[in-house]
Short mmCIF file of C-alpha atoms in Angstrom, two decimals:
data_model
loop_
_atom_site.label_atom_id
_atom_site.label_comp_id
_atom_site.label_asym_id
_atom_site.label_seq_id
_atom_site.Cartn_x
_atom_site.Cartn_y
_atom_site.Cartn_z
CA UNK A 12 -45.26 -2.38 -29.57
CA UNK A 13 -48.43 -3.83 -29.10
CA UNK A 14 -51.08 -5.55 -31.07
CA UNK A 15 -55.14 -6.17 -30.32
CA UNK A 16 -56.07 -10.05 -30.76
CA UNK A 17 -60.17 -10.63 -30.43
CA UNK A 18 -60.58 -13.46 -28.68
CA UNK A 19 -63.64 -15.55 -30.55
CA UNK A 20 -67.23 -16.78 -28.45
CA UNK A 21 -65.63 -14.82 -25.27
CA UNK A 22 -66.41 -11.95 -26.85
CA UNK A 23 -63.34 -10.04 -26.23
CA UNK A 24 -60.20 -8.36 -27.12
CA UNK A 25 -56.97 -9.47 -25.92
CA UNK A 26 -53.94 -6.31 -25.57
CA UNK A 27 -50.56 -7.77 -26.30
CA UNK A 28 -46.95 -6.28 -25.16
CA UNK A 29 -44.92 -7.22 -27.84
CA UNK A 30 -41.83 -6.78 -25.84
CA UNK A 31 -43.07 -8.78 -22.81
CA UNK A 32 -44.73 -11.41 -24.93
CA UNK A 33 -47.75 -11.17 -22.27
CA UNK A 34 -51.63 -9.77 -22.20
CA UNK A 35 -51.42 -6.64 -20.79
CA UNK A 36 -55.59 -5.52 -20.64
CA UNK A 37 -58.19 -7.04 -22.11
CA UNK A 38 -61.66 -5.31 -23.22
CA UNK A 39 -65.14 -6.91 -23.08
CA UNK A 40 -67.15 -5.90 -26.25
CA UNK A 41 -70.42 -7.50 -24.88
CA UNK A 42 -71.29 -8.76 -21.32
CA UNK A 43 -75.05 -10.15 -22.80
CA UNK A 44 -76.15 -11.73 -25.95
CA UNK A 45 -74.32 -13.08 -28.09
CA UNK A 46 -70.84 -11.99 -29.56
CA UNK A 47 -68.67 -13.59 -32.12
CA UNK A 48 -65.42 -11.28 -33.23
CA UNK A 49 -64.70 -12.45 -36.73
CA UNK A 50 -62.30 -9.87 -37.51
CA UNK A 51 -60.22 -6.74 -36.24
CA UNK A 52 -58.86 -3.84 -38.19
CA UNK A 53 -56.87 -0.32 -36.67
CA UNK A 54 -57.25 3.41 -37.48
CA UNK A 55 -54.13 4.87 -36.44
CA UNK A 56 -54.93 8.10 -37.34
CA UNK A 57 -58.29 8.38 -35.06
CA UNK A 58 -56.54 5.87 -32.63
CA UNK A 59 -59.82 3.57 -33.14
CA UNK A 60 -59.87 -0.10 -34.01
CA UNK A 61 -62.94 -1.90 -35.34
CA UNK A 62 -64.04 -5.38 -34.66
CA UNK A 63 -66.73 -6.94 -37.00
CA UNK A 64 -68.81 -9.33 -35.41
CA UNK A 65 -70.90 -12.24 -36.65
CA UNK A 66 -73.92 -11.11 -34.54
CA UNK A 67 -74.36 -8.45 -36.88
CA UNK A 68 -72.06 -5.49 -34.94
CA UNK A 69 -68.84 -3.61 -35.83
CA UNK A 70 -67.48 -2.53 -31.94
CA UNK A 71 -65.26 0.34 -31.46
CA UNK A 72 -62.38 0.93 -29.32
CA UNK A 73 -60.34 4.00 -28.49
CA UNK A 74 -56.97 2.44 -28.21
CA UNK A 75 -55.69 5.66 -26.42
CA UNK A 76 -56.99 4.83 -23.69
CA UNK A 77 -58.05 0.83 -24.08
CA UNK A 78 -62.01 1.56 -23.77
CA UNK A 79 -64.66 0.47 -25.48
CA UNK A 80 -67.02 3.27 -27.06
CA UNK A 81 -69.60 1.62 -28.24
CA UNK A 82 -71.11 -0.59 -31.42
CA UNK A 83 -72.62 -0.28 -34.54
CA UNK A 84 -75.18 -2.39 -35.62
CA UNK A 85 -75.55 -3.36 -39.00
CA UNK A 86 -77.99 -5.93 -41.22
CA UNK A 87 -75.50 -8.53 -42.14
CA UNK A 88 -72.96 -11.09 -40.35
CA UNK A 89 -69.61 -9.88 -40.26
CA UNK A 90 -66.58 -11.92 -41.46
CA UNK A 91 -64.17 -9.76 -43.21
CA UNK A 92 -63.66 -6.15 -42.71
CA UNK A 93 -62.09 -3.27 -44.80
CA UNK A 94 -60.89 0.13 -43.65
CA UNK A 95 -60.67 2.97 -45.71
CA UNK A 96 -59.21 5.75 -44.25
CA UNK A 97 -59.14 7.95 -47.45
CA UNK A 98 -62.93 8.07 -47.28
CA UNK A 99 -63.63 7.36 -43.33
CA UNK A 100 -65.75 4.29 -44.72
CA UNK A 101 -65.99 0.66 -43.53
CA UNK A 102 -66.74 -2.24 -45.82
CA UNK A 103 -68.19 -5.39 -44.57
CA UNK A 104 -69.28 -8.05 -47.22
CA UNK A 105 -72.05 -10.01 -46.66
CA UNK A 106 -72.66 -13.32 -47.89
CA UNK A 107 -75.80 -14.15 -46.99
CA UNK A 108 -77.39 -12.17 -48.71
CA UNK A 109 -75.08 -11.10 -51.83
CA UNK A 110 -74.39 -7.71 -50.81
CA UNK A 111 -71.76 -5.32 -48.91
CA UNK A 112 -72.02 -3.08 -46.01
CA UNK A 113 -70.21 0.31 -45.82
CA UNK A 114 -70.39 2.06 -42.78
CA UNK A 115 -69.26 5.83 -42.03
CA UNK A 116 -66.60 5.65 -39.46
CA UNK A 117 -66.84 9.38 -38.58
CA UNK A 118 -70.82 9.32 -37.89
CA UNK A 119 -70.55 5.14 -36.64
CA UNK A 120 -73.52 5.07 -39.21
CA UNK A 121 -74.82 2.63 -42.18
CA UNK A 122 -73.78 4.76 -44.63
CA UNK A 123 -74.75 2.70 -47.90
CA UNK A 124 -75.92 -1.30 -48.65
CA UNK A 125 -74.55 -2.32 -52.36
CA UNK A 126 -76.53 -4.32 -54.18
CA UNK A 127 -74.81 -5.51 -58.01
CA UNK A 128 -75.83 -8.74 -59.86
CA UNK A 129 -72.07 -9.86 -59.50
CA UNK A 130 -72.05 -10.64 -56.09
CA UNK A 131 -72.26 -13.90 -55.23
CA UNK A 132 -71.40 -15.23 -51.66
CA UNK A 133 -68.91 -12.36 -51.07
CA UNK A 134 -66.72 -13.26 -48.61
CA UNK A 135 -63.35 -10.88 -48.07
CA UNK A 136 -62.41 -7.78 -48.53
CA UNK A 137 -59.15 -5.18 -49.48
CA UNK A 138 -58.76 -1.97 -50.23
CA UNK A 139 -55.99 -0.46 -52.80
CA UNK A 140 -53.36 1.51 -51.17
CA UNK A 141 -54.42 4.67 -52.83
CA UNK A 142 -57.96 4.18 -51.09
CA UNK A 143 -59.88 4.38 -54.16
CA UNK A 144 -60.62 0.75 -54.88
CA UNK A 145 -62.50 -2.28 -53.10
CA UNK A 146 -61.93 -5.52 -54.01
CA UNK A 147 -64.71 -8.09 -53.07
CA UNK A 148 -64.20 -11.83 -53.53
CA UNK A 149 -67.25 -13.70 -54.32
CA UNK A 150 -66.91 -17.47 -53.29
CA UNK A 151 -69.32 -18.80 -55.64
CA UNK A 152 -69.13 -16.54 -58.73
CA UNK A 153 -65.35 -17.62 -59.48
CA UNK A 154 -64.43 -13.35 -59.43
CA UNK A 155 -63.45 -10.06 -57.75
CA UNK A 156 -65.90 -7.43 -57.99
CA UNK A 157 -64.42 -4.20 -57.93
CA UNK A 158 -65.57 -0.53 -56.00
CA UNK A 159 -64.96 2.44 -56.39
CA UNK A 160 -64.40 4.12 -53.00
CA UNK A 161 -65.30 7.33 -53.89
CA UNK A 162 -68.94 6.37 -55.64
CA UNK A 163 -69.48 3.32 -53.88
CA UNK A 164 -70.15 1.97 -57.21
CA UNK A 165 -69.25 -1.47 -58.27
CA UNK A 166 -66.95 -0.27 -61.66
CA UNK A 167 -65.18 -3.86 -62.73
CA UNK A 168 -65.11 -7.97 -62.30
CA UNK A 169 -62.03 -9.93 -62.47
CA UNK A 170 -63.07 -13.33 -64.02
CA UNK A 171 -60.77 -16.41 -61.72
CA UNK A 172 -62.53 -19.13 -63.33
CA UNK A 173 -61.82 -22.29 -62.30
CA UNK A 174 -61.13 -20.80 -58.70
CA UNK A 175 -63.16 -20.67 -55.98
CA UNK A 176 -61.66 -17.57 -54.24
CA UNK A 177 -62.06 -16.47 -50.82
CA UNK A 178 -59.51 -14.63 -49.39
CA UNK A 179 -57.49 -11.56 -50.47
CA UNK A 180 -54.76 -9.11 -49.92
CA UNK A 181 -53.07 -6.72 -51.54
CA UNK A 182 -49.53 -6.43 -52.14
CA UNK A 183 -48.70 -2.48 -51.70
CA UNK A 184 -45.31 -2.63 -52.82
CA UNK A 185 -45.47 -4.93 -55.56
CA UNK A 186 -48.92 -4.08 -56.88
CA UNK A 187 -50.29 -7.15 -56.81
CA UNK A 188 -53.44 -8.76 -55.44
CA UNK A 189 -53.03 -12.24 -53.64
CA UNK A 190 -55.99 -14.48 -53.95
CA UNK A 191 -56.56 -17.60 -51.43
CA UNK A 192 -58.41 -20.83 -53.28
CA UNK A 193 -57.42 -24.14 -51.78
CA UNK A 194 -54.33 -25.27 -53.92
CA UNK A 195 -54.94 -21.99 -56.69
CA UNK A 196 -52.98 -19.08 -55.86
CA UNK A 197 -54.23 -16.08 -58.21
CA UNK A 198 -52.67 -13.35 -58.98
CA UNK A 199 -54.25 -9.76 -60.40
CA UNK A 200 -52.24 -6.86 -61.44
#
C-alpha cells in the first residue's frame, strides 16, 4: 500500500510504503518559482493524482510510473480540491475572489469559473458519492452552496447560521455531510 504526502514550501511529493513505514521516491513539482502544495487528491481510474497549489497550479502525476506530467495553471489560489470522476472535472474554490474553479481533467484545461451571489470566502470542497453534487463552504456567508455537477450550476444553499464553516466531508455510508466550525459540528442530510 502506499500513499502520496505533498510536502508544503519544498514543493514536493513525498511516496510512502505503507508496509515499510519509509519514503520510497519523492517527485519535485517545481524546481523555480514558487510552489506551495495545499492539497492532494487521486484518480485511480486514470492512475493520476492532482495537487492544488497556492501559486495558482493544479500539478499532475502519473502514479504508474511516479512522474510528473505537467501543471495546470489556473486564476485562483488553491486550498481545497474536489475530484469528480463521474464528470472528469476538478473543483477548486477560490476565496479571494468569491468564486470556484472547475477544471477538465481529461483536456488539463479551465473548463468553467462560477460566479453566484452566494459565495462568500469559499473555502472547501466535497463531492456526493453519486458525483452529481458539489458542496462549497463559504467561511463568511454562514452556508453550503450547492452544484450541480452535471450543469455546473449552483442549484441550493444550506443556511448554518451561527457557524462559521470551513471544512467538509461527506459521509458515503451514512449520508451525511460533516461540517468543521471551531467548537460547532454541523450536520446536513
Amino acid at each position: 500500500i502506499v500513499t502520496y504526502i505533498n510536502y508544503s514550501w519544498l514543493g514536493r511529493v513525498l511516496i510512502l510504503d505503507y508496509n515499510t513505514k519509509t519514503v520510497i521516491n519523492t517527485i519535485t513539482l517545481n524546481t523555480s518559482g514558487g510552489c506551495f502544495p495545499s492539497d492532494i487528491k487521486i484518480d485511480s481510474r486514470t492512475n493520476t493524482i492532482y495537487i492544488g497549489d497556492f501559486y495558482k497550479k493544479i500539478w499532475y502525476i502519473d502514479t504508474s510510473i511516479e512522474k510528473l506530467l505537467g501543471k495546470i495553471d489556473i486564476p485562483c489560489f488553491v486550498w481545497s480540491l474536489a475530484l469528480d470522476t463521474k464528470f472528469n472535472q476538478i473543483y477548486a474554490p477560490d476565496n479571494y475572489e468569491d468564486r470556484v474553479i472547475v477544471v477538465d481533467t481529461n483536456t488539463k484545461m479551465l473548463k468553467k469559473v462560477i460566479l453566484h451571489q452566494d459565495f462568500d470566502d469559499p473555502s472547501n470542497v466535497a463531492i456526493d458519492s453519486d458525483g452529481n453534487k458539489a458542496y462549497i463552504v463559504n467561511f463568511w456567508a454562514n452556508t453550503i452552496s450547492v452544484i450541480d455537477t452535471q450543469t455546473n450550476v449552483v442549484i441550493d444553499n444550506i443556511d448554518l447560521t451561527p457557524a462559521t464553516p470551513f471544512g467538509i466531508d461527506l459521509d458515503i455510508k451514512n449520508q451525511k455531510g460533516w461540517v468543521t466550525n471551531g467548537p460547532f459540528r454541523g450536520l446536513f442530510e
